[in-house]
């Protein structure tokens, strides 16, 4: 069986070679093609090509080809099938924000870079737009013509077929193992752990987790809200399934999962709204994978009824609820988000009156509640208009310098040609019309050369005004446009109360707010 390493490690010999290759890389000419190395790996095992080996192989190749390495995007534990190149943490930052800094992307093998043909077509379009190239150490890659691009697509199709075959093998293995009454694969549901029982690997109760599940059950039967149960579990320092903080959805998901009564289940993913269902054997019977269920069948049914009743009561007012405006922008002094909440009161006439207010969900003793959300929204918007409304809306565009680079080089060669010809003994070193004509041509060339800004020969970001202020932009786009801009710029509106109960609101603006507000187009479909 292949052993899985927890983290990639560099040996002393690899580090020594890395230092040598970096020194040779620094010695390359400044005008050498600039290469970005992309290193990706889903799972590191003894059979896979380690990140260290990938990087060293790529650096050796770059030195041989005269490519100066300007950066390495290392995305480890990332699936190329699930995440496109522009969605990955490190490579995505280069592809979205650091485009002027490199000329080509170099990777070990095409399937290390990309797995889906649709992603490859998107990357090829991106390369054409920004003047970049792709290079693979172990695949023939060329984007210079439609036929070459078709060959690249064919190679990618083979990689996608291989990924599909892997998924089929994994799916087939799961279909077989899930029909067994013993535990062969996967992580046990919360509340259980694996152990040998009668020669078979079965599930047994994890004592601490099982006690937590029993507490959730008892709290739900008493009508305690799931979010309050989650807070108790956090205070008791009960670790969650993912080692994060408890929330109401985690509590409800565990209580609604038939696994708590000892059944094998499947589902529970985002696409299935986290609803797990029992797995049935060939006779249509539920499969029990433990002799120690945390909840009995009767207890499970009773807690489902209790949760269902509470959900119906909540749904009664769901249609009147609306999302909080400026969520993520409004903050309490404690640093947490302030959100809008609805409450309802039955009147003697039989009508139900709705009350809306803002509160900090975390601050309960003493609580922080504002009974007039519209006043706060209005004050926030007014403060934003006063502070930022006169700023001009600036958009970031990508400017390629290849045309000016070619023209500058042509002029340099032409000027050198005439300078050589005007030297003693040169072809233009003659008195009269020929020399005068050559000198005039040289002067004209030098004037054209002086007109070219050296910065315009570089690939770069260009920042252009849209001719609109943010006041105009927000008046046209409404609250949604303002919310989006404030969130992207990291602007917050801090709310608090004085000792006399008077409400205070303070707009907190980062020092580099103009840079943060710049509009950036998404280069990916």
PDB file of C-alpha atoms in Angstrom, residues 87-197:
ATOM      1  CA  UNK A  87      -9.395  29.755  -9.425  1.00  0.00           C
ATOM      2  CA  UNK A  88      -6.321  28.389  -7.631  1.00  0.00           C
ATOM      3  CA  UNK A  89      -4.832  30.407  -4.798  1.00  0.00           C
ATOM      4  CA  UNK A  90      -1.305  31.072  -6.076  1.00  0.00           C
ATOM      5  CA  UNK A  91      -1.638  30.580  -9.843  1.00  0.00           C
ATOM      6  CA  UNK A  92      -4.928  32.501  -9.820  1.00  0.00           C
ATOM      7  CA  UNK A  93      -3.218  35.544  -8.286  1.00  0.00           C
ATOM      8  CA  UNK A  94      -0.655  35.582 -11.116  1.00  0.00           C
ATOM      9  CA  UNK A  95      -3.299  35.096 -13.834  1.00  0.00           C
ATOM     10  CA  UNK A  96      -5.598  37.815 -12.478  1.00  0.00           C
ATOM     11  CA  UNK A  97      -3.339  40.431 -10.897  1.00  0.00           C
ATOM     12  CA  UNK A  98       0.255  39.926 -12.037  1.00  0.00           C
ATOM     13  CA  UNK A  99      -0.148  39.493 -15.791  1.00  0.00           C
ATOM     14  CA  UNK A 100       2.520  42.089 -16.816  1.00  0.00           C
ATOM     15  CA  UNK A 101       5.237  40.256 -14.860  1.00  0.00           C
ATOM     16  CA  UNK A 102       5.666  37.155 -17.082  1.00  0.00           C
ATOM     17  CA  UNK A 103       5.627  36.086 -20.740  1.00  0.00           C
ATOM     18  CA  UNK A 104       4.891  32.355 -20.526  1.00  0.00           C
ATOM     19  CA  UNK A 105       3.673  29.703 -18.110  1.00  0.00           C
ATOM     20  CA  UNK A 106       5.875  26.639 -17.781  1.00  0.00           C
ATOM     21  CA  UNK A 107       4.557  23.409 -16.225  1.00  0.00           C
ATOM     22  CA  UNK A 108       5.763  19.842 -15.833  1.00  0.00           C
ATOM     23  CA  UNK A 109       2.955  18.115 -17.767  1.00  0.00           C
ATOM     24  CA  UNK A 110      -0.348  19.313 -19.208  1.00  0.00           C
ATOM     25  CA  UNK A 111      -2.421  17.342 -16.690  1.00  0.00           C
ATOM     26  CA  UNK A 112      -0.440  19.041 -13.887  1.00  0.00           C
ATOM     27  CA  UNK A 113      -1.743  22.359 -15.240  1.00  0.00           C
ATOM     28  CA  UNK A 114      -5.213  21.589 -16.583  1.00  0.00           C
ATOM     29  CA  UNK A 115      -7.652  18.661 -16.801  1.00  0.00           C
ATOM     30  CA  UNK A 116     -10.762  19.976 -18.548  1.00  0.00           C
ATOM     31  CA  UNK A 117     -10.948  20.850 -22.237  1.00  0.00           C
ATOM     32  CA  UNK A 118     -13.321  23.748 -21.523  1.00  0.00           C
ATOM     33  CA  UNK A 119     -10.709  25.218 -19.142  1.00  0.00           C
ATOM     34  CA  UNK A 120      -7.998  24.763 -21.782  1.00  0.00           C
ATOM     35  CA  UNK A 121     -10.039  26.672 -24.398  1.00  0.00           C
ATOM     36  CA  UNK A 122     -10.531  29.464 -21.858  1.00  0.00           C
ATOM     37  CA  UNK A 123      -6.776  29.614 -21.150  1.00  0.00           C
ATOM     38  CA  UNK A 124      -5.942  29.652 -24.881  1.00  0.00           C
ATOM     39  CA  UNK A 125      -8.308  32.619 -25.384  1.00  0.00           C
ATOM     40  CA  UNK A 126      -6.685  34.331 -22.390  1.00  0.00           C
ATOM     41  CA  UNK A 127      -3.198  33.731 -23.852  1.00  0.00           C
ATOM     42  CA  UNK A 128      -4.253  35.266 -27.186  1.00  0.00           C
ATOM     43  CA  UNK A 129      -5.744  38.299 -25.435  1.00  0.00           C
ATOM     44  CA  UNK A 130      -2.712  39.023 -23.237  1.00  0.00           C
ATOM     45  CA  UNK A 131       0.068  37.786 -25.515  1.00  0.00           C
ATOM     46  CA  UNK A 132       1.207  34.906 -23.296  1.00  0.00           C
ATOM     47  CA  UNK A 133       2.387  31.404 -24.157  1.00  0.00           C
ATOM     48  CA  UNK A 134       2.222  27.967 -22.555  1.00  0.00           C
ATOM     49  CA  UNK A 135       5.128  25.541 -22.303  1.00  0.00           C
ATOM     50  CA  UNK A 136       5.109  21.962 -21.024  1.00  0.00           C
ATOM     51  CA  UNK A 137       8.214  20.011 -20.109  1.00  0.00           C
ATOM     52  CA  UNK A 138       6.746  16.628 -21.103  1.00  0.00           C
ATOM     53  CA  UNK A 139       4.135  17.500 -23.770  1.00  0.00           C
ATOM     54  CA  UNK A 140       4.472  19.100 -27.233  1.00  0.00           C
ATOM     55  CA  UNK A 141       2.764  22.470 -26.816  1.00  0.00           C
ATOM     56  CA  UNK A 142       2.448  25.247 -29.365  1.00  0.00           C
ATOM     57  CA  UNK A 143      -0.221  27.953 -29.619  1.00  0.00           C
ATOM     58  CA  UNK A 144       1.111  29.577 -32.801  1.00  0.00           C
ATOM     59  CA  UNK A 145      -1.559  28.243 -35.189  1.00  0.00           C
ATOM     60  CA  UNK A 146      -5.082  26.733 -35.146  1.00  0.00           C
ATOM     61  CA  UNK A 147      -3.620  23.307 -36.022  1.00  0.00           C
ATOM     62  CA  UNK A 148      -1.157  23.552 -33.122  1.00  0.00           C
ATOM     63  CA  UNK A 149      -3.981  24.541 -30.777  1.00  0.00           C
ATOM     64  CA  UNK A 150      -5.982  21.523 -31.997  1.00  0.00           C
ATOM     65  CA  UNK A 151      -3.066  19.259 -31.027  1.00  0.00           C
ATOM     66  CA  UNK A 152      -2.971  20.845 -27.574  1.00  0.00           C
ATOM     67  CA  UNK A 153      -6.716  20.224 -27.251  1.00  0.00           C
ATOM     68  CA  UNK A 154      -6.184  16.573 -28.195  1.00  0.00           C
ATOM     69  CA  UNK A 155      -3.568  16.149 -25.466  1.00  0.00           C
ATOM     70  CA  UNK A 156      -5.968  17.770 -22.987  1.00  0.00           C
ATOM     71  CA  UNK A 157      -8.750  15.411 -24.096  1.00  0.00           C
ATOM     72  CA  UNK A 158      -6.550  12.439 -23.207  1.00  0.00           C
ATOM     73  CA  UNK A 159      -5.938  13.962 -19.757  1.00  0.00           C
ATOM     74  CA  UNK A 160      -9.689  14.496 -19.263  1.00  0.00           C
ATOM     75  CA  UNK A 161     -10.438  10.900 -20.303  1.00  0.00           C
ATOM     76  CA  UNK A 162      -7.839   9.675 -17.799  1.00  0.00           C
ATOM     77  CA  UNK A 163      -9.471  11.763 -15.053  1.00  0.00           C
ATOM     78  CA  UNK A 164     -12.893  10.373 -16.005  1.00  0.00           C
ATOM     79  CA  UNK A 165     -11.547   6.809 -15.844  1.00  0.00           C
ATOM     80  CA  UNK A 166     -10.151   7.509 -12.381  1.00  0.00           C
ATOM     81  CA  UNK A 167     -13.548   8.795 -11.238  1.00  0.00           C
ATOM     82  CA  UNK A 168     -15.206   5.676 -12.683  1.00  0.00           C
ATOM     83  CA  UNK A 169     -12.819   3.367 -10.797  1.00  0.00           C
ATOM     84  CA  UNK A 170     -13.365   5.256  -7.536  1.00  0.00           C
ATOM     85  CA  UNK A 171     -17.135   5.254  -8.051  1.00  0.00           C
ATOM     86  CA  UNK A 172     -17.135   1.534  -8.830  1.00  0.00           C
ATOM     87  CA  UNK A 173     -15.112   0.798  -5.702  1.00  0.00           C
ATOM     88  CA  UNK A 174     -17.525   2.866  -3.577  1.00  0.00           C
ATOM     89  CA  UNK A 175     -20.575   1.128  -5.098  1.00  0.00           C
ATOM     90  CA  UNK A 176     -19.098  -2.201  -4.007  1.00  0.00           C
ATOM     91  CA  UNK A 177     -17.910  -1.209  -0.540  1.00  0.00           C
ATOM     92  CA  UNK A 178     -21.076   0.640   0.466  1.00  0.00           C
ATOM     93  CA  UNK A 179     -23.049  -2.610   0.127  1.00  0.00           C
ATOM     94  CA  UNK A 180     -20.944  -4.270   2.846  1.00  0.00           C
ATOM     95  CA  UNK A 181     -21.874  -4.331   6.524  1.00  0.00           C
ATOM     96  CA  UNK A 182     -18.300  -3.576   7.502  1.00  0.00           C
ATOM     97  CA  UNK A 183     -16.461  -0.270   7.118  1.00  0.00           C
ATOM     98  CA  UNK A 184     -13.947  -0.345   4.272  1.00  0.00           C
ATOM     99  CA  UNK A 185     -13.576   3.222   3.061  1.00  0.00           C
ATOM    100  CA  UNK A 186     -14.364   6.803   4.039  1.00  0.00           C
ATOM    101  CA  UNK A 187     -14.492   8.874   7.200  1.00  0.00           C
ATOM    102  CA  UNK A 188     -17.054   7.771   9.832  1.00  0.00           C
ATOM    103  CA  UNK A 189     -19.970  10.082  10.584  1.00  0.00           C
ATOM    104  CA  UNK A 190     -19.719  12.381  13.608  1.00  0.00           C
ATOM    105  CA  UNK A 191     -20.146  10.305  16.778  1.00  0.00           C
ATOM    106  CA  UNK A 192     -18.383   7.182  15.516  1.00  0.00           C
ATOM    107  CA  UNK A 193     -14.924   5.730  14.966  1.00  0.00           C
ATOM    108  CA  UNK A 194     -13.713   2.473  13.395  1.00  0.00           C
ATOM    109  CA  UNK A 195     -12.687  -0.635  15.358  1.00  0.00           C
ATOM    110  CA  UNK A 196     -12.310  -4.384  14.807  1.00  0.00           C
ATOM    111  CA  UNK A 197     -15.466  -6.230  15.902  1.00  0.00           C
TER     112      UNK A 197
END
